[in-house]
Short mmCIF file of C-alpha atoms in Angstrom, two decimals:
data_model
loop_
_atom_site.label_atom_id
_atom_site.label_comp_id
_atom_site.label_asym_id
_atom_site.label_seq_id
_atom_site.Cartn_x
_atom_site.Cartn_y
_atom_site.Cartn_z
CA LEU A 1 0.39 34.52 11.79
CA PRO A 2 1.07 33.12 8.08
CA GLY A 3 1.61 36.25 5.80
CA SER A 4 0.03 34.60 2.93
CA LEU A 5 -3.32 34.12 4.70
CA VAL A 6 -3.10 37.81 5.99
CA ALA A 7 -1.98 38.57 2.30
CA ARG A 8 -5.33 37.12 0.87
CA LEU A 9 -7.70 38.28 3.33
CA LEU A 10 -6.64 42.28 2.38
CA ALA A 11 -6.61 41.59 -1.38
CA PHE A 12 -10.49 40.35 -0.45
CA THR A 13 -11.47 43.00 1.63
CA SER A 14 -9.51 45.69 -0.36
CA ALA A 15 -11.66 44.87 -3.57
CA SER A 16 -15.28 46.50 -3.85
CA LYS A 17 -18.40 45.01 -2.52
CA PRO A 18 -19.88 43.77 -5.53
CA ALA A 19 -16.40 41.99 -6.67
CA GLN A 20 -16.52 40.58 -3.12
CA ALA A 21 -20.01 39.18 -3.61
CA GLU A 22 -19.59 37.84 -7.14
CA PHE A 23 -16.50 36.38 -5.93
CA LEU A 24 -17.87 34.24 -2.93
CA ALA A 25 -20.81 33.52 -5.58
CA SER A 26 -18.96 32.39 -8.31
CA VAL A 27 -16.88 30.12 -6.84
CA MET A 28 -16.86 26.74 -4.70
CA ALA A 29 -15.58 27.16 -0.80
CA PRO A 30 -15.68 23.81 1.17
CA ASP A 31 -17.57 23.35 4.42
CA PRO A 32 -14.76 24.18 7.36
CA ALA A 33 -16.83 21.92 9.58
CA GLN A 34 -15.94 18.92 7.07
CA PHE A 35 -12.39 19.73 6.93
CA SER A 36 -11.64 20.43 10.82
CA ASP A 37 -8.77 17.97 10.79
CA VAL A 38 -6.68 19.47 8.65
CA LYS A 39 -3.98 21.62 9.53
CA ALA A 40 -4.38 24.09 7.02
CA VAL A 41 -8.28 24.61 8.02
CA GLN A 42 -7.05 25.05 11.29
CA ARG A 43 -4.36 27.98 10.54
CA MET A 44 -7.47 29.44 8.73
CA ARG A 45 -9.57 29.72 11.61
CA ASP A 46 -6.61 31.30 13.85
CA VAL A 47 -6.09 34.22 11.32
CA VAL A 48 -9.61 34.82 11.14
CA GLU A 49 -9.85 34.75 14.84
CA VAL A 50 -7.25 37.43 15.39
CA CYS A 51 -8.10 39.50 11.94
CA ALA A 52 -11.34 39.44 12.26
CA PRO A 53 -11.70 42.83 14.86
CA HIS A 54 -9.62 44.63 12.08
CA PHE A 55 -12.50 44.20 9.48
CA PRO A 56 -15.85 45.14 10.97
CA GLY A 57 -17.73 45.32 7.98
CA HIS A 58 -17.11 41.53 7.25
CA THR A 59 -18.48 38.96 9.33
CA PRO A 60 -15.97 35.57 10.45
CA ALA A 61 -17.78 33.27 8.43
CA GLN A 62 -17.67 35.37 5.26
CA LEU A 63 -13.85 35.75 5.79
CA MET A 64 -13.30 32.02 6.78
CA ARG A 65 -15.11 31.36 3.14
CA ALA A 66 -13.16 34.02 1.36
CA LEU A 67 -9.99 32.04 2.78
CA MET A 68 -11.39 28.60 1.76
CA ALA A 69 -12.41 29.35 -1.43
CA LEU A 70 -9.02 31.25 -2.54
CA GLU A 71 -7.12 28.22 -0.87
CA VAL A 72 -8.72 25.60 -3.45
CA ASN A 73 -9.16 28.02 -6.45
CA ALA A 74 -6.31 29.95 -6.78
CA HIS A 75 -3.81 29.39 -9.51
CA ALA A 76 -0.14 29.79 -8.81
CA LEU A 77 1.08 32.80 -11.29
CA THR A 78 4.56 34.93 -12.17
CA ALA A 79 3.23 37.59 -9.50
CA GLY A 80 1.17 36.03 -6.95
CA ALA A 81 -2.08 34.05 -7.68
CA GLY A 82 -5.20 34.28 -9.54
CA VAL A 83 -8.80 32.92 -9.28
CA PHE A 84 -10.58 32.54 -12.73
CA LYS A 85 -14.30 32.40 -13.33
CA GLY A 86 -13.43 29.48 -15.79
CA GLY A 87 -10.30 28.19 -15.32
CA SER A 88 -10.91 27.65 -11.62
CA LYS A 89 -13.70 25.11 -11.95
CA LEU A 90 -12.38 22.55 -14.12
CA ALA A 91 -12.80 19.09 -12.56
CA HIS A 92 -9.64 17.59 -11.12
CA THR A 93 -8.63 13.98 -12.09
CA CYS A 94 -5.60 11.76 -11.20
CA GLY A 95 -5.53 10.08 -14.35
CA ARG A 96 -4.73 11.55 -17.50
CA PHE A 97 -6.23 15.38 -17.55
CA ASN A 98 -7.44 16.67 -20.82
CA THR A 99 -6.24 20.53 -20.29
CA ALA A 100 -3.30 22.33 -19.14
CA TYR A 101 -3.09 25.91 -18.35
CA GLU A 102 -0.47 28.54 -19.08
CA GLU A 103 0.03 31.85 -18.15
CA ARG A 104 0.12 34.35 -20.83
CA GLY A 105 0.64 38.14 -19.65
CA GLY A 106 -0.85 37.78 -16.73
CA GLN A 107 -4.09 36.02 -18.31
CA LEU A 108 -4.57 31.99 -17.15
CA VAL A 109 -5.02 29.99 -20.80
CA GLN A 110 -6.58 26.38 -21.09
CA VAL A 111 -4.90 24.58 -23.71
CA ALA A 112 -6.35 21.05 -24.97
CA GLN A 113 -4.11 18.20 -24.56
CA ARG A 114 -5.67 16.31 -27.43
CA ASP A 115 -8.97 16.40 -29.64
CA LEU A 116 -12.26 16.61 -27.44
CA PRO A 117 -15.71 16.26 -28.32
CA ALA A 118 -18.35 19.14 -27.75
CA GLY A 119 -19.64 18.79 -24.37
CA ALA A 120 -16.55 16.78 -23.13
CA VAL A 121 -16.00 17.86 -19.13
CA LEU A 122 -12.67 19.66 -18.97
CA THR A 123 -10.41 18.19 -16.50
CA THR A 124 -7.00 19.18 -14.77
CA SER A 125 -4.87 17.88 -12.33
CA TYR A 126 -4.11 19.49 -9.09
CA VAL A 127 -1.19 17.26 -7.76
CA SER A 128 2.48 17.15 -9.35
CA ASP A 129 4.30 14.47 -11.20
CA LEU A 130 5.48 12.83 -7.95
CA HIS A 131 1.92 12.90 -6.08
CA ARG A 132 0.64 11.55 -9.58
CA VAL A 133 2.43 8.25 -8.91
CA MET A 134 1.60 7.84 -5.25
CA SER A 135 -0.90 5.24 -3.91
CA ALA A 136 -4.41 5.97 -4.37
CA PRO A 137 -4.60 6.58 -0.56
CA ALA A 138 -1.72 8.38 -0.24
CA ARG A 139 -3.01 10.72 -3.15
CA ARG A 140 -6.39 11.27 -1.39
CA ARG A 141 -4.55 12.02 1.88
CA HIS A 142 -2.59 14.55 0.09
CA LEU A 143 -5.74 16.28 -2.20
CA ARG A 144 -7.80 16.48 1.25
CA ALA A 145 -4.85 18.20 3.49
CA ASN A 146 -3.93 20.41 0.62
CA PHE A 147 -7.27 21.43 -1.62
CA LEU A 148 -9.90 20.13 1.00
CA PHE A 149 -11.63 18.01 -1.19
CA ASP A 150 -12.18 14.12 -1.21
CA CYS A 151 -10.87 12.74 -4.40
CA GLY A 152 -13.73 10.78 -6.31
CA CYS A 153 -11.94 10.31 -10.00
CA THR A 154 -12.27 6.99 -11.41
CA VAL A 155 -8.55 6.39 -11.02
CA CYS A 156 -9.06 6.61 -7.23
CA THR A 157 -12.37 4.88 -6.98
CA THR A 158 -12.88 2.09 -9.77
CA GLU A 159 -9.41 1.28 -11.21
CA PRO A 160 -6.94 -1.07 -9.88
CA ASP A 161 -4.17 0.55 -8.31
CA HIS A 162 -1.05 0.04 -10.23
CA TYR A 163 0.81 2.72 -7.93
CA ARG A 164 0.34 0.20 -4.76
CA GLY A 165 1.76 -3.07 -6.28
CA LEU A 166 2.89 -5.02 -3.21
CA PRO A 167 4.67 -8.43 -3.25
CA CYS A 168 1.90 -11.32 -3.14
CA PRO A 169 2.53 -12.98 0.62
CA VAL A 170 1.34 -16.85 -1.29
CA CYS A 171 3.96 -16.18 -4.47
CA LEU A 172 6.52 -15.50 -1.57
CA SER A 173 5.72 -18.51 0.10
CA LYS A 174 6.45 -20.73 -2.56
CA SER A 175 9.96 -18.98 -3.56
CA PRO A 176 12.23 -19.97 -0.73
CA ASP A 177 14.82 -17.30 -2.03
CA ALA A 178 12.63 -14.46 -1.60
CA LEU A 179 12.80 -13.69 1.91
CA ASP A 180 16.00 -12.83 3.58
CA GLU A 181 16.17 -15.64 6.41
CA ARG A 182 17.52 -12.96 9.11
CA THR A 183 14.83 -10.35 8.84
CA GLY A 184 12.00 -12.03 7.45
CA LEU A 185 11.72 -9.16 4.97
CA LEU A 186 12.37 -9.31 0.78
CA ALA A 187 15.86 -10.33 -0.24
CA LEU A 188 18.04 -7.76 -1.61
CA GLY A 189 17.46 -8.70 -5.25
CA TYR A 190 13.69 -8.92 -5.09
CA ALA A 191 13.30 -5.71 -3.06
CA LEU A 192 15.57 -3.59 -5.47
CA GLY A 193 13.94 -4.30 -8.75
CA ARG A 194 16.73 -6.97 -10.04
CA ARG A 195 14.65 -9.89 -9.92
CA PRO A 196 11.22 -9.60 -10.58
CA LEU A 197 8.92 -10.55 -7.83
CA PRO A 198 7.00 -13.87 -7.90
CA GLY A 199 3.33 -12.57 -7.88
CA VAL A 200 2.18 -8.80 -7.01
CA LEU A 201 -0.64 -7.94 -5.27
CA LEU A 202 -2.88 -4.95 -6.46
CA TRP A 203 -5.55 -3.08 -4.65
CA HIS A 204 -9.29 -3.13 -6.74
CA PRO A 205 -11.43 -0.52 -4.85
CA GLU A 206 -14.48 -2.37 -6.46
CA HIS A 207 -14.14 -5.23 -4.22
CA ALA A 208 -13.19 -3.23 -1.12
CA VAL A 209 -16.92 -3.39 0.46
CA PRO A 210 -17.67 -5.28 3.87
CA GLY A 211 -16.45 -9.12 3.26
CA GLY A 212 -14.72 -8.49 0.05
CA ARG A 213 -11.30 -9.13 -0.79
CA PRO A 214 -10.04 -6.24 -2.52
CA TRP A 215 -6.10 -7.08 -2.65
CA ARG A 216 -5.34 -9.29 -5.82
CA CYS A 217 -2.63 -10.95 -7.50
CA SER A 218 -2.35 -11.36 -11.04
CA SER A 219 -0.12 -14.39 -10.74
CA CYS A 220 -1.58 -17.09 -8.43
CA LYS A 221 -4.97 -15.37 -8.53
CA ALA A 222 -5.20 -15.33 -4.69
CA ALA A 223 -7.46 -12.66 -2.99
CA LEU A 224 -7.02 -11.30 -0.01
CA GLU A 225 -9.10 -9.10 2.81
CA ALA A 226 -6.22 -7.69 4.22
CA LEU A 227 -2.73 -6.85 3.86
CA PRO A 228 -0.18 -9.04 6.18
CA SER A 229 0.48 -6.62 9.19
CA VAL A 230 3.82 -6.17 8.18
CA MET A 231 3.07 -4.63 4.93
CA GLY A 232 -0.10 -2.99 6.62
CA GLY A 233 1.51 -1.51 9.40
CA ALA A 234 4.36 0.28 7.52
CA GLU A 235 2.70 1.17 4.19
CA GLU A 236 1.22 4.45 4.94
CA GLU A 237 4.19 5.49 7.23
CA LEU A 238 7.11 4.65 4.67
CA GLU A 239 5.19 6.23 1.59
CA ARG A 240 4.91 9.52 3.48
CA GLU A 241 8.38 9.20 4.54
CA VAL A 242 9.41 8.82 0.76
CA CYS A 243 7.30 11.22 -0.46
CA ASP A 244 8.57 14.02 1.69
CA LEU A 245 12.19 13.24 1.27
CA LEU A 246 11.33 13.54 -2.64
CA ALA A 247 9.85 16.98 -2.18
CA LEU A 248 12.67 18.60 -0.17
CA SER A 249 14.92 17.46 -2.52
CA GLU A 250 12.89 18.28 -5.54
CA ARG A 251 12.22 21.68 -3.72
CA PHE A 252 15.34 22.20 -2.45
CA ALA A 253 17.73 20.53 -4.71
CA LEU A 254 19.26 18.58 -2.17
CA HIS A 255 20.06 15.38 -4.16
CA SER A 256 23.80 15.60 -3.14
CA ILE A 257 23.13 16.31 0.55
CA ILE A 258 20.29 13.58 0.54
CA GLY A 259 23.05 10.99 -0.74
CA SER A 260 25.72 12.06 1.84
CA THR A 261 23.61 11.83 4.44
CA GLY A 262 22.72 8.17 3.63
CA ARG A 263 19.26 9.28 4.67
CA GLY A 264 17.84 8.30 0.80
CA GLU A 265 19.55 5.39 0.60
CA ALA A 266 18.60 3.84 4.36
CA LEU A 267 14.92 5.06 3.43
CA HIS A 268 15.19 3.36 0.01
CA ALA A 269 16.50 0.00 1.36
CA ARG A 270 13.91 -0.13 4.43
CA ALA A 271 10.78 0.94 2.16
CA SER A 272 11.73 -1.75 -1.06
CA SER A 273 12.48 -4.40 1.79
CA THR A 274 9.31 -4.32 3.28
CA LEU A 275 7.05 -3.15 0.41
CA GLY A 276 8.87 -4.29 -2.61
CA PRO A 277 10.17 -2.19 -5.72
CA ARG A 278 6.40 -0.64 -6.52
#
């Protein structure tokens, strides 16, 4: 069983009954049924199924709610993690958040990042710098899988996705040297960003309605309903591979190993040739 989940159950069940009741009443816990496809929720169900007989004073539903609440509300601290009455309730945004938290002697302190008017909604970000520059669909998949909510911030739902720029096929068709004749993919100079793309498609979520044309080019003003098949089929797979590799190198400082094996270079070339330098 995942040791961290068992440790969280032990922390919850060893607290006083009033503390347990206050915790469950004061923090948000997602409905497990809405996230049954998420691996983290499946792991929690497995832990609760095995551990519930050892906690006769608690129902499986209570244990599951406790794990879900801890999963989405806990802040990492030097010694473990903590849930805070105020700090664990801030709204998430994928854009410019207005507070950041600091740990001071085991206390969570929210620090304003700029002057805020009275009554302003305090925001934070649940994603790292690496995930913040994902495309909106990839960012939302990451948040759903790791924080159990479907992000509805304005960056994800109303603004053009500037982290999802793709080569405009209409502009490419007017630039004979933009595509490699052998592969049909972007020529090396364009793929690596040495030469500017003749046009870039951005996703505009406000046009993502039945019959809408959400892909818009600022150069030729083309409006497309869907991506060309080569891009649409590769985008999610390639972005996931790139993010996984970057996260691995960031976590374990494997930059030299990745470089020496050529995995990073090969993936970069494949992604850039298909999706552009984005």
